[in-house]
Amino acid sequence: MSDSRKSEANNRPASALRDVVKIVKLDDEVAAGNAVFYKNKDFLALRAKLENENGEREEKNWDRVFLHRAFPFDDPYEYISVLDKDQNEIGIIGDLRNIEPNMRKLIEEELERKYYTPTIKAIKQIKERYGFSHWKVETDIGPLQFTVQDTYRSIIRVTSTRLFVVDMNGNRYEIPDIHELDRKSYRMIELYL
Amino acid sequence: MIELSKLPRELIAKLAEKGIAESDIKMCVRSDMNSDGVYCDNWLLVTEDDLIVIGGIKTVTPKKRLLGRMPDQSFVAAAAESERAGKGPAGAVKRMLRKYREAKSRVIYDFEQISYQYYPLANLKNFFIEELISTCRLCATMLDDENAKLEAERVERARAERKEREEREKRLAEAIRRAIEEGRPMPEVEKEENKQGFQQPEIKGEVVLITRFTNACRTDMRLFVKYINRYHETGELEFDEEDKKQELFCPKCGQRYADPERKICPRCVDKGKIIARFATFFAKYKAYVGISLMMLLLSSALGVIAPYVSSGFYYDQVLDKNGKFYGELLLVLGIVVGTRLLSMFISMVMGWVSAYISAHVVYDLKKVIFGAIERLSISFFTGRQTGGLMNQVNRDANNIYWFFVDGLPYFLVNIIQAIVVIVLMFMMEFWLTLLAVVVFPFVVMLIVWLFDHAEKLWAHQYSRSRELNSMLSDVLTGVRVVKAFSKEKREMARFKAHSDELANADRTLRRFENTAYPATSFLLYVGNIIVWLVGGWKVIKGEMTYGTLLVFVSYMNMIWSPMYFFVDMTNWASNCLNSMHRLMEIMDAVPEVAERENPVRMPNMQGRVTFRNVSFSYDKNRKVIDGISFTIEPGQIIGIVGHTGAGKSTLANLLIRLYDVAEGEILIDGVNIKDIAFEDLRKNIAIVSQETYLFSGTILDNIRYAKPDATYEEVIEAAKIAGAHSFIMKMPDAYLTRIGFGYKDLSGGERQRISIARAILRNPNILILDEATASMDTETERQIQAALSKLVVGRTTIMIAHRLSTLRDADYLIVIENGKMPEFGTHAELISKKGIYYNLYRLQLEALRSIGVAE
């Protein structure tokens, strides 16, 4: 490579990732008045004026949108993808806390329903039989019973103290802090930590 | 009634109040949330014309609270007394009395309604489930009255058409059957018209949410959707045999199975039955089992006698001056040595016999299991990992082996011995035995606790070591990435953390073991001390002989030493039961794709293939194929195009019945493939698939796999058509080159050519090439295609490809996208349509142009 070409390459600033791809931030769009989340009967709907490929704004209506957390276990209110009914992404809500309270409530409600996760308050019993473990727990919605297959692998350890138990149907149960559990409950789950 | 969930009595009572009789309900299912996402009992009830959604909470009034509201006992007693006397209490008292009696026997349930919704079924169509993360929602399309009328008319028409067609096909199948029986030529099949008529006019509606539910109700809900949609189409609501077979509830206790695929109810596993079933494997070797049992008894007996002879008898009768055999050392020692030899002989015989039996039993077991596995459909294997499955089978068979060979006999010997010894001890010295046995329950409890705790520590240590190992193998396989991002330090830190944890776990475990086990031994020793102390005192006082004391002590040890073993036995037994259960599942599994009894024989097919409204899904939820219809006339070449994962290969799998269609049907020469004999179906269809599998062996064996009696000449011809001959001849051993693990490694293109040769040799009437030439360069592909195009004349050929140039010779093209078939026609037709195919074509052409190869 000749010297002149080398210097030319050096002079050109490297492009940042954000110059290459664009994340449609729906929270910003809502703030700018370009997007409105609303309730269409039992579904969450979105009406928005977003930029299309050519950079022009175009108003569109989605009477059913889906929400999907990009980092579900970390911060439940950040980076929520909004998808249409064919699962194509419309945009991302960067931080739900930026959205005005009424709309935010709608979105939170939808998230709450989608990621329905009872919190385990106490463990009454874990019985291991034939490769399944049968759990009897006390949760925030009352006593529950469920069955877990391949117990060790069905526990998502988010941190060393925060766990999610996934039962064989795919339902999730959260233990926000294992040290908050009473001693008896802790003893029972200790084996799987 | 199709009762997908058991309708509770309380709800039936509630419904009766609303004027809905139990007999009106045609189908019911429970979801565990209502449409607002509130966790409750939500019932979906289907009557003749309506869908009723009733949400409620099952309220429980326990006996205690009810009793609290009761009048005091004396009043109740008085009321009961007056009733007996025939006076009869007044209304309020009577009710209270009845409640009181009920309360005595059970808890009172009631269904407290919190929501109620009702939909006319005529306005609802196309029920579907949307799966979210932990919850799902059941939705349907709601039609307004005008559209509902249109839809009703459409359904009416479709029902009439279906009925007519079914009758026609029945007649045809009968005609074919008769033609074959009487040796006449096959009857002509009427051509199907409306080739393009597969698209139904869309009836517009609005999506509504019926209910939400958590994943726990998913299985039931899927069935609900299946039946309610069928009810809409056909007006019939019958429970399918296959779903009936797929019992979801334990027949014994009515509880749902944890895993519908694995029908074990942990509460009511009939252990006796399982053991009895596996015992039949031993039945063949009755004589040997008999010998083995006899030897067991003998060795137990010898075990009991031996200490008596060697210590009690020796000290009291031989060494003691007053003994009957005083001084007869040789005689007694002879007896001692004799019993030793005998017991050695017995254990040797036992070893031989059990080795003989077990080797045969394990062999029989594996044979039965492998036979069962071969019989099963492909979906059984794709559902599990095949390698893992075989490992599991081996492990399970070995588990059973060790249990029956090692565990059970040893257990029996020791248990018999222990009982006999304890009885003997009580007979010899009642009070002393009682004293010695006092520690017994404590030791057992202690050992059980120790095992529990040790097991926990072991599990902990095991999981830590597993983590460390997986981390290590992860890093070592990814060492290139680690080095490329220079993350060695980070990985070292991670390793250290894991390694420390393992070391900690190990240390805790060892420390526990090294304290706990000596402690138990000491406790056992306490028992011995008591015996020595009390026994010694008795010997000094002359109430007991020295020999008896010695016998006593050795008997004590005989009870204690297998103690650990006894406690661990329950673990061992439950492991073995689990293994037996798993094997039993395999033995009892029913193949999903089964040949019909008395199938239609079609040794020579013409090759007309019809797909009619075919839908299919691998996991019951996402439809891979969704309502596809087309007909291929005999001798036509049809090309299937579409994106990766669009469902192209699935079509081929369905045609050769690796899987059965979920809805719709596939016909060959007008006969449903479900009615055709497997042998004929697979003899007439050959498939070259994307994943070529060559068995280890020679190339010749592999080509001849489809037709073992093919001559050398036929093999060479087939290889030439497939373009394989030239590269095979370049190898030193030519057709006898060994391939497979550890031998010659072939390239992807070479493997594909061999598998094409294999399919060609079969000389099928229907040939399926599923991306068969994808791994070859374009030139080789052209050559093979030129040869193939001569071969496919007169054969129905289905070519699947995403490289459009592969499909140049196709008569028709089918475009598959997301399981649907949006386009169908010749190349020219599709180009002029400017749709999906046109776009694909344009993209591939542009790609060529961009590197300067314009066509």
PDB file of C-alpha atoms in Angstrom, chain B residues 259-431:
ATOM      1  CA  ASP B 259     -45.407 -34.881  30.978  1.00  0.00           C
ATOM      2  CA  PRO B 260     -48.060 -35.995  28.502  1.00  0.00           C
ATOM      3  CA  GLU B 261     -45.325 -37.739  26.538  1.00  0.00           C
ATOM      4  CA  ARG B 262     -44.345 -39.736  29.557  1.00  0.00           C
ATOM      5  CA  LYS B 263     -47.316 -41.275  31.176  1.00  0.00           C
ATOM      6  CA  ILE B 264     -46.202 -41.830  34.715  1.00  0.00           C
ATOM      7  CA  CYS B 265     -48.146 -40.652  37.640  1.00  0.00           C
ATOM      8  CA  PRO B 266     -45.622 -40.496  40.449  1.00  0.00           C
ATOM      9  CA  ARG B 267     -48.398 -40.970  42.968  1.00  0.00           C
ATOM     10  CA  CYS B 268     -49.697 -44.214  41.584  1.00  0.00           C
ATOM     11  CA  VAL B 269     -46.820 -45.931  39.849  1.00  0.00           C
ATOM     12  CA  ASP B 270     -47.540 -49.593  40.292  1.00  0.00           C
ATOM     13  CA  LYS B 271     -44.124 -50.751  41.359  1.00  0.00           C
ATOM     14  CA  GLY B 272     -45.195 -54.349  41.675  1.00  0.00           C
ATOM     15  CA  LYS B 273     -46.422 -54.430  38.108  1.00  0.00           C
ATOM     16  CA  ILE B 274     -43.208 -53.004  36.716  1.00  0.00           C
ATOM     17  CA  ILE B 275     -41.043 -55.432  38.626  1.00  0.00           C
ATOM     18  CA  ALA B 276     -43.308 -58.299  37.615  1.00  0.00           C
ATOM     19  CA  ARG B 277     -42.944 -57.290  33.995  1.00  0.00           C
ATOM     20  CA  PHE B 278     -39.173 -57.278  34.142  1.00  0.00           C
ATOM     21  CA  ALA B 279     -39.186 -60.466  36.132  1.00  0.00           C
ATOM     22  CA  THR B 280     -40.630 -62.165  33.040  1.00  0.00           C
ATOM     23  CA  PHE B 281     -37.234 -61.653  31.453  1.00  0.00           C
ATOM     24  CA  PHE B 282     -35.866 -63.978  34.111  1.00  0.00           C
ATOM     25  CA  ALA B 283     -38.644 -66.515  33.670  1.00  0.00           C
ATOM     26  CA  LYS B 284     -36.822 -68.139  30.756  1.00  0.00           C
ATOM     27  CA  TYR B 285     -34.015 -69.104  33.093  1.00  0.00           C
ATOM     28  CA  LYS B 286     -36.190 -70.614  35.784  1.00  0.00           C
ATOM     29  CA  ALA B 287     -33.833 -73.458  36.583  1.00  0.00           C
ATOM     30  CA  TYR B 288     -30.892 -71.120  37.042  1.00  0.00           C
ATOM     31  CA  VAL B 289     -32.908 -68.725  39.136  1.00  0.00           C
ATOM     32  CA  GLY B 290     -33.925 -71.711  41.270  1.00  0.00           C
ATOM     33  CA  ILE B 291     -30.322 -72.763  41.767  1.00  0.00           C
ATOM     34  CA  SER B 292     -29.390 -69.224  42.559  1.00  0.00           C
ATOM     35  CA  LEU B 293     -32.112 -68.918  45.190  1.00  0.00           C
ATOM     36  CA  MET B 294     -31.132 -72.202  46.771  1.00  0.00           C
ATOM     37  CA  MET B 295     -27.530 -71.106  46.951  1.00  0.00           C
ATOM     38  CA  LEU B 296     -28.721 -67.885  48.513  1.00  0.00           C
ATOM     39  CA  LEU B 297     -30.513 -69.751  51.266  1.00  0.00           C
ATOM     40  CA  LEU B 298     -27.551 -72.051  51.820  1.00  0.00           C
ATOM     41  CA  SER B 299     -25.129 -69.202  52.096  1.00  0.00           C
ATOM     42  CA  SER B 300     -27.422 -67.396  54.542  1.00  0.00           C
ATOM     43  CA  ALA B 301     -27.588 -70.524  56.652  1.00  0.00           C
ATOM     44  CA  LEU B 302     -23.832 -70.997  56.540  1.00  0.00           C
ATOM     45  CA  GLY B 303     -23.356 -67.369  57.438  1.00  0.00           C
ATOM     46  CA  VAL B 304     -25.370 -67.938  60.580  1.00  0.00           C
ATOM     47  CA  ILE B 305     -23.706 -71.225  61.528  1.00  0.00           C
ATOM     48  CA  ALA B 306     -20.116 -70.176  60.838  1.00  0.00           C
ATOM     49  CA  PRO B 307     -19.595 -67.907  63.879  1.00  0.00           C
ATOM     50  CA  TYR B 308     -21.260 -70.441  66.085  1.00  0.00           C
ATOM     51  CA  VAL B 309     -18.843 -73.151  65.080  1.00  0.00           C
ATOM     52  CA  SER B 310     -15.732 -71.037  64.935  1.00  0.00           C
ATOM     53  CA  SER B 311     -16.201 -69.145  68.188  1.00  0.00           C
ATOM     54  CA  GLY B 312     -18.990 -70.394  70.436  1.00  0.00           C
ATOM     55  CA  PHE B 313     -18.515 -74.073  69.883  1.00  0.00           C
ATOM     56  CA  TYR B 314     -14.720 -73.796  69.719  1.00  0.00           C
ATOM     57  CA  TYR B 315     -14.361 -72.041  73.059  1.00  0.00           C
ATOM     58  CA  ASP B 316     -17.081 -73.840  74.994  1.00  0.00           C
ATOM     59  CA  GLN B 317     -16.782 -77.410  73.748  1.00  0.00           C
ATOM     60  CA  VAL B 318     -13.203 -77.725  72.484  1.00  0.00           C
ATOM     61  CA  LEU B 319     -11.011 -75.447  74.564  1.00  0.00           C
ATOM     62  CA  ASP B 320     -13.013 -75.802  77.762  1.00  0.00           C
ATOM     63  CA  LYS B 321     -12.087 -78.744  79.992  1.00  0.00           C
ATOM     64  CA  ASN B 322     -15.721 -79.615  80.513  1.00  0.00           C
ATOM     65  CA  GLY B 323     -16.482 -79.470  76.767  1.00  0.00           C
ATOM     66  CA  LYS B 324     -17.701 -82.579  74.953  1.00  0.00           C
ATOM     67  CA  PHE B 325     -14.988 -82.280  72.307  1.00  0.00           C
ATOM     68  CA  TYR B 326     -12.193 -81.111  74.581  1.00  0.00           C
ATOM     69  CA  GLY B 327      -8.891 -81.238  72.773  1.00  0.00           C
ATOM     70  CA  GLU B 328     -10.260 -82.390  69.450  1.00  0.00           C
ATOM     71  CA  LEU B 329      -8.636 -79.460  67.724  1.00  0.00           C
ATOM     72  CA  LEU B 330      -8.157 -81.062  64.341  1.00  0.00           C
ATOM     73  CA  LEU B 331     -11.732 -82.265  64.073  1.00  0.00           C
ATOM     74  CA  VAL B 332     -13.182 -78.894  64.888  1.00  0.00           C
ATOM     75  CA  LEU B 333     -10.764 -76.960  62.751  1.00  0.00           C
ATOM     76  CA  GLY B 334     -11.613 -79.403  59.973  1.00  0.00           C
ATOM     77  CA  ILE B 335     -15.259 -78.473  60.364  1.00  0.00           C
ATOM     78  CA  VAL B 336     -14.379 -74.785  60.328  1.00  0.00           C
ATOM     79  CA  VAL B 337     -12.261 -75.119  57.209  1.00  0.00           C
ATOM     80  CA  GLY B 338     -14.980 -77.294  55.660  1.00  0.00           C
ATOM     81  CA  THR B 339     -17.687 -74.692  56.160  1.00  0.00           C
ATOM     82  CA  ARG B 340     -15.341 -72.055  54.731  1.00  0.00           C
ATOM     83  CA  LEU B 341     -14.706 -74.166  51.678  1.00  0.00           C
ATOM     84  CA  LEU B 342     -18.384 -74.877  51.272  1.00  0.00           C
ATOM     85  CA  SER B 343     -19.305 -71.237  51.502  1.00  0.00           C
ATOM     86  CA  MET B 344     -16.565 -70.390  49.007  1.00  0.00           C
ATOM     87  CA  PHE B 345     -17.928 -73.017  46.659  1.00  0.00           C
ATOM     88  CA  ILE B 346     -21.440 -71.661  47.062  1.00  0.00           C
ATOM     89  CA  SER B 347     -20.426 -68.118  46.311  1.00  0.00           C
ATOM     90  CA  MET B 348     -18.532 -69.324  43.253  1.00  0.00           C
ATOM     91  CA  VAL B 349     -21.586 -71.170  41.943  1.00  0.00           C
ATOM     92  CA  MET B 350     -23.702 -68.143  42.655  1.00  0.00           C
ATOM     93  CA  GLY B 351     -21.305 -65.970  40.706  1.00  0.00           C
ATOM     94  CA  TRP B 352     -21.352 -68.301  37.710  1.00  0.00           C
ATOM     95  CA  VAL B 353     -25.112 -68.626  37.701  1.00  0.00           C
ATOM     96  CA  SER B 354     -25.798 -64.947  38.080  1.00  0.00           C
ATOM     97  CA  ALA B 355     -23.266 -64.059  35.416  1.00  0.00           C
ATOM     98  CA  TYR B 356     -24.975 -66.492  33.078  1.00  0.00           C
ATOM     99  CA  ILE B 357     -28.485 -65.260  33.793  1.00  0.00           C
ATOM    100  CA  SER B 358     -27.690 -61.599  33.771  1.00  0.00           C
ATOM    101  CA  ALA B 359     -25.697 -61.652  30.572  1.00  0.00           C
ATOM    102  CA  HIS B 360     -28.616 -63.317  28.842  1.00  0.00           C
ATOM    103  CA  VAL B 361     -31.237 -61.139  30.449  1.00  0.00           C
ATOM    104  CA  VAL B 362     -29.443 -57.935  29.521  1.00  0.00           C
ATOM    105  CA  TYR B 363     -29.011 -59.230  26.004  1.00  0.00           C
ATOM    106  CA  ASP B 364     -32.733 -60.083  25.779  1.00  0.00           C
ATOM    107  CA  LEU B 365     -33.654 -56.730  27.209  1.00  0.00           C
ATOM    108  CA  LYS B 366     -31.556 -54.788  24.746  1.00  0.00           C
ATOM    109  CA  LYS B 367     -32.899 -56.896  21.898  1.00  0.00           C
ATOM    110  CA  VAL B 368     -36.497 -56.114  22.856  1.00  0.00           C
ATOM    111  CA  ILE B 369     -35.721 -52.436  23.236  1.00  0.00           C
ATOM    112  CA  PHE B 370     -33.840 -52.141  19.991  1.00  0.00           C
ATOM    113  CA  GLY B 371     -36.683 -53.955  18.243  1.00  0.00           C
ATOM    114  CA  ALA B 372     -39.136 -51.473  19.708  1.00  0.00           C
ATOM    115  CA  ILE B 373     -36.967 -48.566  18.638  1.00  0.00           C
ATOM    116  CA  GLU B 374     -36.795 -49.793  15.058  1.00  0.00           C
ATOM    117  CA  ARG B 375     -40.550 -50.089  14.902  1.00  0.00           C
ATOM    118  CA  LEU B 376     -41.099 -46.507  15.966  1.00  0.00           C
ATOM    119  CA  SER B 377     -41.689 -43.570  13.635  1.00  0.00           C
ATOM    120  CA  ILE B 378     -39.095 -40.958  12.924  1.00  0.00           C
ATOM    121  CA  SER B 379     -40.795 -38.400  15.155  1.00  0.00           C
ATOM    122  CA  PHE B 380     -39.841 -40.494  18.180  1.00  0.00           C
ATOM    123  CA  PHE B 381     -36.183 -39.877  17.388  1.00  0.00           C
ATOM    124  CA  THR B 382     -36.410 -36.249  16.465  1.00  0.00           C
ATOM    125  CA  GLY B 383     -38.172 -35.647  19.761  1.00  0.00           C
ATOM    126  CA  ARG B 384     -35.122 -36.868  21.653  1.00  0.00           C
ATOM    127  CA  GLN B 385     -31.462 -36.940  20.903  1.00  0.00           C
ATOM    128  CA  THR B 386     -30.708 -40.286  19.368  1.00  0.00           C
ATOM    129  CA  GLY B 387     -27.213 -40.559  20.787  1.00  0.00           C
ATOM    130  CA  GLY B 388     -28.533 -39.659  24.208  1.00  0.00           C
ATOM    131  CA  LEU B 389     -31.297 -42.176  23.794  1.00  0.00           C
ATOM    132  CA  MET B 390     -28.924 -45.042  23.117  1.00  0.00           C
ATOM    133  CA  ASN B 391     -26.721 -44.016  26.017  1.00  0.00           C
ATOM    134  CA  GLN B 392     -29.736 -43.890  28.244  1.00  0.00           C
ATOM    135  CA  VAL B 393     -30.890 -47.320  27.118  1.00  0.00           C
ATOM    136  CA  ASN B 394     -27.476 -48.765  27.822  1.00  0.00           C
ATOM    137  CA  ARG B 395     -27.266 -47.103  31.171  1.00  0.00           C
ATOM    138  CA  ASP B 396     -30.742 -48.219  32.115  1.00  0.00           C
ATOM    139  CA  ALA B 397     -30.106 -51.790  31.059  1.00  0.00           C
ATOM    140  CA  ASN B 398     -26.939 -51.797  33.143  1.00  0.00           C
ATOM    141  CA  ASN B 399     -28.773 -50.292  36.099  1.00  0.00           C
ATOM    142  CA  ILE B 400     -31.259 -53.106  35.981  1.00  0.00           C
ATOM    143  CA  TYR B 401     -28.472 -55.601  35.532  1.00  0.00           C
ATOM    144  CA  TRP B 402     -26.601 -54.468  38.609  1.00  0.00           C
ATOM    145  CA  PHE B 403     -29.738 -54.291  40.638  1.00  0.00           C
ATOM    146  CA  PHE B 404     -30.787 -57.829  39.893  1.00  0.00           C
ATOM    147  CA  VAL B 405     -27.328 -59.342  39.927  1.00  0.00           C
ATOM    148  CA  ASP B 406     -25.628 -57.495  42.712  1.00  0.00           C
ATOM    149  CA  GLY B 407     -28.172 -55.587  44.705  1.00  0.00           C
ATOM    150  CA  LEU B 408     -31.112 -57.887  45.089  1.00  0.00           C
ATOM    151  CA  PRO B 409     -29.280 -61.151  45.983  1.00  0.00           C
ATOM    152  CA  TYR B 410     -27.005 -59.422  48.467  1.00  0.00           C
ATOM    153  CA  PHE B 411     -29.982 -57.668  49.951  1.00  0.00           C
ATOM    154  CA  LEU B 412     -31.943 -60.886  50.278  1.00  0.00           C
ATOM    155  CA  VAL B 413     -29.055 -62.802  51.862  1.00  0.00           C
ATOM    156  CA  ASN B 414     -28.443 -60.067  54.377  1.00  0.00           C
ATOM    157  CA  ILE B 415     -32.067 -59.534  55.229  1.00  0.00           C
ATOM    158  CA  ILE B 416     -32.655 -63.252  55.809  1.00  0.00           C
ATOM    159  CA  GLN B 417     -29.481 -63.505  57.840  1.00  0.00           C
ATOM    160  CA  ALA B 418     -30.344 -60.458  59.904  1.00  0.00           C
ATOM    161  CA  ILE B 419     -33.794 -61.798  60.773  1.00  0.00           C
ATOM    162  CA  VAL B 420     -32.516 -65.235  61.642  1.00  0.00           C
ATOM    163  CA  VAL B 421     -29.669 -63.805  63.684  1.00  0.00           C
ATOM    164  CA  ILE B 422     -31.913 -61.475  65.651  1.00  0.00           C
ATOM    165  CA  VAL B 423     -34.302 -64.320  66.419  1.00  0.00           C
ATOM    166  CA  LEU B 424     -31.371 -66.492  67.502  1.00  0.00           C
ATOM    167  CA  MET B 425     -29.964 -63.719  69.662  1.00  0.00           C
ATOM    168  CA  PHE B 426     -33.289 -63.220  71.404  1.00  0.00           C
ATOM    169  CA  MET B 427     -33.476 -66.947  72.023  1.00  0.00           C
ATOM    170  CA  MET B 428     -29.971 -67.034  73.433  1.00  0.00           C
ATOM    171  CA  GLU B 429     -30.063 -63.966  75.687  1.00  0.00           C
ATOM    172  CA  PHE B 430     -33.316 -62.035  75.663  1.00  0.00           C
ATOM    173  CA  TRP B 431     -32.404 -59.078  77.870  1.00  0.00           C
TER     174      TRP B 431
END
